[in-house]
PDB file of N, CA and C in Angstrom:
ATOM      1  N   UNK A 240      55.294  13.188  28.085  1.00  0.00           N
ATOM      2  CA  UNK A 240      55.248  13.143  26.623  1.00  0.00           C
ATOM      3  C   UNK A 240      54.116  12.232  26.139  1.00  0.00           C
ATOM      4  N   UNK A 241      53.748  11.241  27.032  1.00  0.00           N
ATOM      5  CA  UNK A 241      52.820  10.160  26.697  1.00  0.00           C
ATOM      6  C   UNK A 241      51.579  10.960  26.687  1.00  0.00           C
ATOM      7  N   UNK A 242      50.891  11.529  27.798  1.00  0.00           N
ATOM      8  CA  UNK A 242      49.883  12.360  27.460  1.00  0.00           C
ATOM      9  C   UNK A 242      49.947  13.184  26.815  1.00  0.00           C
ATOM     10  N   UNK A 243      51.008  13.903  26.346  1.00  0.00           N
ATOM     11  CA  UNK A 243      50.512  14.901  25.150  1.00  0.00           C
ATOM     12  C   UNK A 243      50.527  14.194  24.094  1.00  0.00           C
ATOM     13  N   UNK A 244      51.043  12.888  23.642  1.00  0.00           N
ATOM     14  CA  UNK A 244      50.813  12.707  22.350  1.00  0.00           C
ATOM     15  C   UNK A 244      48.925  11.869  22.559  1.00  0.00           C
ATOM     16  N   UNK A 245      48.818  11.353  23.587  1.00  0.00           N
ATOM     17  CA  UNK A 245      47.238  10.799  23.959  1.00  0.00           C
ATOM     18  C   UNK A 245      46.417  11.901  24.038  1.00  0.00           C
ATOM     19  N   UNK A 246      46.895  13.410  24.358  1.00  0.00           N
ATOM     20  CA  UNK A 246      45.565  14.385  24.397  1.00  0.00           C
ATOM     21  C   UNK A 246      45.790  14.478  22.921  1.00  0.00           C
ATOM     22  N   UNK A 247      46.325  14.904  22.219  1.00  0.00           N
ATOM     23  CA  UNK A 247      46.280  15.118  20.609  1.00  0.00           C
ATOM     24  C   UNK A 247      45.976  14.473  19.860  1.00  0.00           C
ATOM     25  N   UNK A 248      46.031  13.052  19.902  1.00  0.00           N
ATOM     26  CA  UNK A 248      44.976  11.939  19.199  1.00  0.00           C
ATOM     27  C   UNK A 248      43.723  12.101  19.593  1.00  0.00           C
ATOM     28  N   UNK A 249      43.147  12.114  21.016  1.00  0.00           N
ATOM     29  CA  UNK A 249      41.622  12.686  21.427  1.00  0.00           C
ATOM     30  C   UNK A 249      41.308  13.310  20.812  1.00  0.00           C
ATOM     31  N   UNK A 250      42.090  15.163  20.579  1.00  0.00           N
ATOM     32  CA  UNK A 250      41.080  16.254  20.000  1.00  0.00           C
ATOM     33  C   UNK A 250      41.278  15.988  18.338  1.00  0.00           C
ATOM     34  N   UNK A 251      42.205  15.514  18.209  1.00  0.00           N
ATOM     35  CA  UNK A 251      42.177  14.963  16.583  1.00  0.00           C
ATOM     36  C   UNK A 251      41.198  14.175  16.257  1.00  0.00           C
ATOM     37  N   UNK A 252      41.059  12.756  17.032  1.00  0.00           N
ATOM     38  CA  UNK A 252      39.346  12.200  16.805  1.00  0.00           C
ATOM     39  C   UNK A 252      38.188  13.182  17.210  1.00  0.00           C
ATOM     40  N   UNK A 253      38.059  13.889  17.883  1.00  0.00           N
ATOM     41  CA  UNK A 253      37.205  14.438  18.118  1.00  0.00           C
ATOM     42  C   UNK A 253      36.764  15.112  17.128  1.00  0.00           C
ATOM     43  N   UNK A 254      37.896  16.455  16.822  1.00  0.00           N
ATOM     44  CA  UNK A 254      37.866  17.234  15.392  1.00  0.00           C
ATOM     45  C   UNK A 254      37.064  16.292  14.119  1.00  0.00           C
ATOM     46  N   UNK A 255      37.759  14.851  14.196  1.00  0.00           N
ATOM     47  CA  UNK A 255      37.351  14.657  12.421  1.00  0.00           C
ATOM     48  C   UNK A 255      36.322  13.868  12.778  1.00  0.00           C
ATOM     49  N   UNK A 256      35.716  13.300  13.781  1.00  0.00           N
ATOM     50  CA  UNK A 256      34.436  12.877  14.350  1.00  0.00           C
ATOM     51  C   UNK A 256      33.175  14.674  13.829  1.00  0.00           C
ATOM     52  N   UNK A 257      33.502  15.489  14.508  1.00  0.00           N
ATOM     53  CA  UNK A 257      32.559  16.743  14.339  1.00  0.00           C
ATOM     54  C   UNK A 257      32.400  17.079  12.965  1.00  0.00           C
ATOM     55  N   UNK A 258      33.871  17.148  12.374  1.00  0.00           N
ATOM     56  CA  UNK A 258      33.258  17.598  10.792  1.00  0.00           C
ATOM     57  C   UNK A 258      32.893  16.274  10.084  1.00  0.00           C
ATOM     58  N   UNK A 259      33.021  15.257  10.115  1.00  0.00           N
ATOM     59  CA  UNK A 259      31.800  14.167   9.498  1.00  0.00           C
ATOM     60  C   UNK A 259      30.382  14.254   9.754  1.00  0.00           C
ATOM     61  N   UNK A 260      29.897  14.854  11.139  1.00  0.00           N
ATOM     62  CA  UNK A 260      28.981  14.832  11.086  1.00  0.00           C
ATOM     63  C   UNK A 260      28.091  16.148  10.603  1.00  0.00           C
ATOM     64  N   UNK A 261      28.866  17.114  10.600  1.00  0.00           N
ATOM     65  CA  UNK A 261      28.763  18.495   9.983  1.00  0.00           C
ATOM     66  C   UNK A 261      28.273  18.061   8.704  1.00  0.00           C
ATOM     67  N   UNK A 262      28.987  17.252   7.889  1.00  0.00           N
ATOM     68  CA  UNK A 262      29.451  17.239   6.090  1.00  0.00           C
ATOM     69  C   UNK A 262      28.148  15.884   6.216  1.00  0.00           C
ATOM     70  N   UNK A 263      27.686  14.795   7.141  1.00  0.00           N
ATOM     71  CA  UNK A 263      26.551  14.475   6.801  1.00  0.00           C
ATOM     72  C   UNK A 263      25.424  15.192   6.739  1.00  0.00           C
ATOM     73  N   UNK A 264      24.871  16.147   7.971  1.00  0.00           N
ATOM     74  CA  UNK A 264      23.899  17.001   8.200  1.00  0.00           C
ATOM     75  C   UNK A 264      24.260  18.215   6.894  1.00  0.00           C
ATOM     76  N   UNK A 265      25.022  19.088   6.056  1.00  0.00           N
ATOM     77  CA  UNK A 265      25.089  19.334   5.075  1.00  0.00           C
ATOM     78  C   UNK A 265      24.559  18.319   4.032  1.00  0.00           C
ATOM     79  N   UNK A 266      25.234  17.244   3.823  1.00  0.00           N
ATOM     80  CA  UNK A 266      24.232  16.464   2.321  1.00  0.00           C
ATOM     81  C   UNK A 266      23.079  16.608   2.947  1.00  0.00           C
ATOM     82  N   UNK A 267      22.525  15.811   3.979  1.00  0.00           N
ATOM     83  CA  UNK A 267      20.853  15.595   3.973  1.00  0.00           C
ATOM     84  C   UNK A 267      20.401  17.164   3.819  1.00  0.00           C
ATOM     85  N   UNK A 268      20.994  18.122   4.467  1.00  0.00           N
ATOM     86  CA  UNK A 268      19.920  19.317   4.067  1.00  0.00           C
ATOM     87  C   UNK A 268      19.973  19.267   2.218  1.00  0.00           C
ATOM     88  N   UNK A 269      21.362  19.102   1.724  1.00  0.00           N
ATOM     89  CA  UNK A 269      20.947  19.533   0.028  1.00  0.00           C
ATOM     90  C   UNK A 269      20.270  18.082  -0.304  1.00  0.00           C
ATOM     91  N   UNK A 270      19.934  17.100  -0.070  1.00  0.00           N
ATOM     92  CA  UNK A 270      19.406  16.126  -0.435  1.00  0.00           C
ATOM     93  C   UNK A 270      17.965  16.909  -0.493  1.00  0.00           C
ATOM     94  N   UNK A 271      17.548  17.346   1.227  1.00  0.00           N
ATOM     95  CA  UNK A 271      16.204  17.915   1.273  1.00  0.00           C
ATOM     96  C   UNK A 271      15.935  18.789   0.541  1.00  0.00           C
ATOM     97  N   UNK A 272      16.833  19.910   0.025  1.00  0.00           N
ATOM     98  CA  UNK A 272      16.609  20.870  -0.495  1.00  0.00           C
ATOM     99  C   UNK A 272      16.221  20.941  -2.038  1.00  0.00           C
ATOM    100  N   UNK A 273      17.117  19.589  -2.359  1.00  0.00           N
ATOM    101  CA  UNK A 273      16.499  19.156  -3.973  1.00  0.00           C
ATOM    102  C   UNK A 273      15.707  18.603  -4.215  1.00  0.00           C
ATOM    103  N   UNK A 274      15.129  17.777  -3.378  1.00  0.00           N
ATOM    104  CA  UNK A 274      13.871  16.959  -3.234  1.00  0.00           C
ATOM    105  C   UNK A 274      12.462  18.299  -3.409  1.00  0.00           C
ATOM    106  N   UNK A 275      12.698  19.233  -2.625  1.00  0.00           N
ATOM    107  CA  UNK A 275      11.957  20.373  -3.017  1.00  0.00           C
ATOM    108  C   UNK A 275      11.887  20.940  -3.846  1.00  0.00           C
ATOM    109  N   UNK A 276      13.332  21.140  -4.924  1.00  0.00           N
ATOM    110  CA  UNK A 276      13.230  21.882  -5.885  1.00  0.00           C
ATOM    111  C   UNK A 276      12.175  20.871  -7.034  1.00  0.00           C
ATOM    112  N   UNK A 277      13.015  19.806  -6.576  1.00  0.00           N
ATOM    113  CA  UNK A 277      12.171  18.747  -7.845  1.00  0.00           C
ATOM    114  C   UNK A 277      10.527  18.686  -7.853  1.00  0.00           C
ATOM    115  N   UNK A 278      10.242  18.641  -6.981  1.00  0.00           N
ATOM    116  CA  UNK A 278       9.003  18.819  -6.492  1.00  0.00           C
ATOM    117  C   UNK A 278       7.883  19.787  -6.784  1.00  0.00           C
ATOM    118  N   UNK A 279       8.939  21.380  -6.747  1.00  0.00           N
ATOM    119  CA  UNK A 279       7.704  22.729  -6.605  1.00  0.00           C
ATOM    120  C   UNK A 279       7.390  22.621  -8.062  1.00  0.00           C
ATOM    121  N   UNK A 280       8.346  22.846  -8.785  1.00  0.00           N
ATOM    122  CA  UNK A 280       7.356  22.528 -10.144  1.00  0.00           C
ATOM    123  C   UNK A 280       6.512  22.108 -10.459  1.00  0.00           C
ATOM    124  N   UNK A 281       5.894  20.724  -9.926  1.00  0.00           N
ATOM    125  CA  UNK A 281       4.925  19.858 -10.059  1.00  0.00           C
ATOM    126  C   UNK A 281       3.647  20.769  -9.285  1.00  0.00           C
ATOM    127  N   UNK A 282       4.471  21.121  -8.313  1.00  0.00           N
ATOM    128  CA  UNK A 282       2.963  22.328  -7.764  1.00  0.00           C
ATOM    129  C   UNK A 282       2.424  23.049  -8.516  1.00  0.00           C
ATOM    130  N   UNK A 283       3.323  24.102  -8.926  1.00  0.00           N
ATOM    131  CA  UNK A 283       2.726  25.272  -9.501  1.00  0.00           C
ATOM    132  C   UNK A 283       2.241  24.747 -10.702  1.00  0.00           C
TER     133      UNK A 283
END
């Protein structure tokens, strides 16, 4: 019983370890992506 409740805390950190870093790499792309929008205007 001890290891199954120790493997299920693992893939549980694991799980919410992966989608944090998912949901950081999401902002920086829309960070990047607005930084461009703000930007092309000034081009054209």
């Amino acid at each position: 019983m001890f290891y199954l409740v120790l493997g299920s805390c693992v893939v549980w950190v694991c799980l919410l370890s992966y989608l944090l870093a998912i949901d950081r790499q999401v902002r920086h792309l829309q960070r990047r992506l607005e930084a461009r929008r703000a930007t092309s205007p000034e081009r054209a």
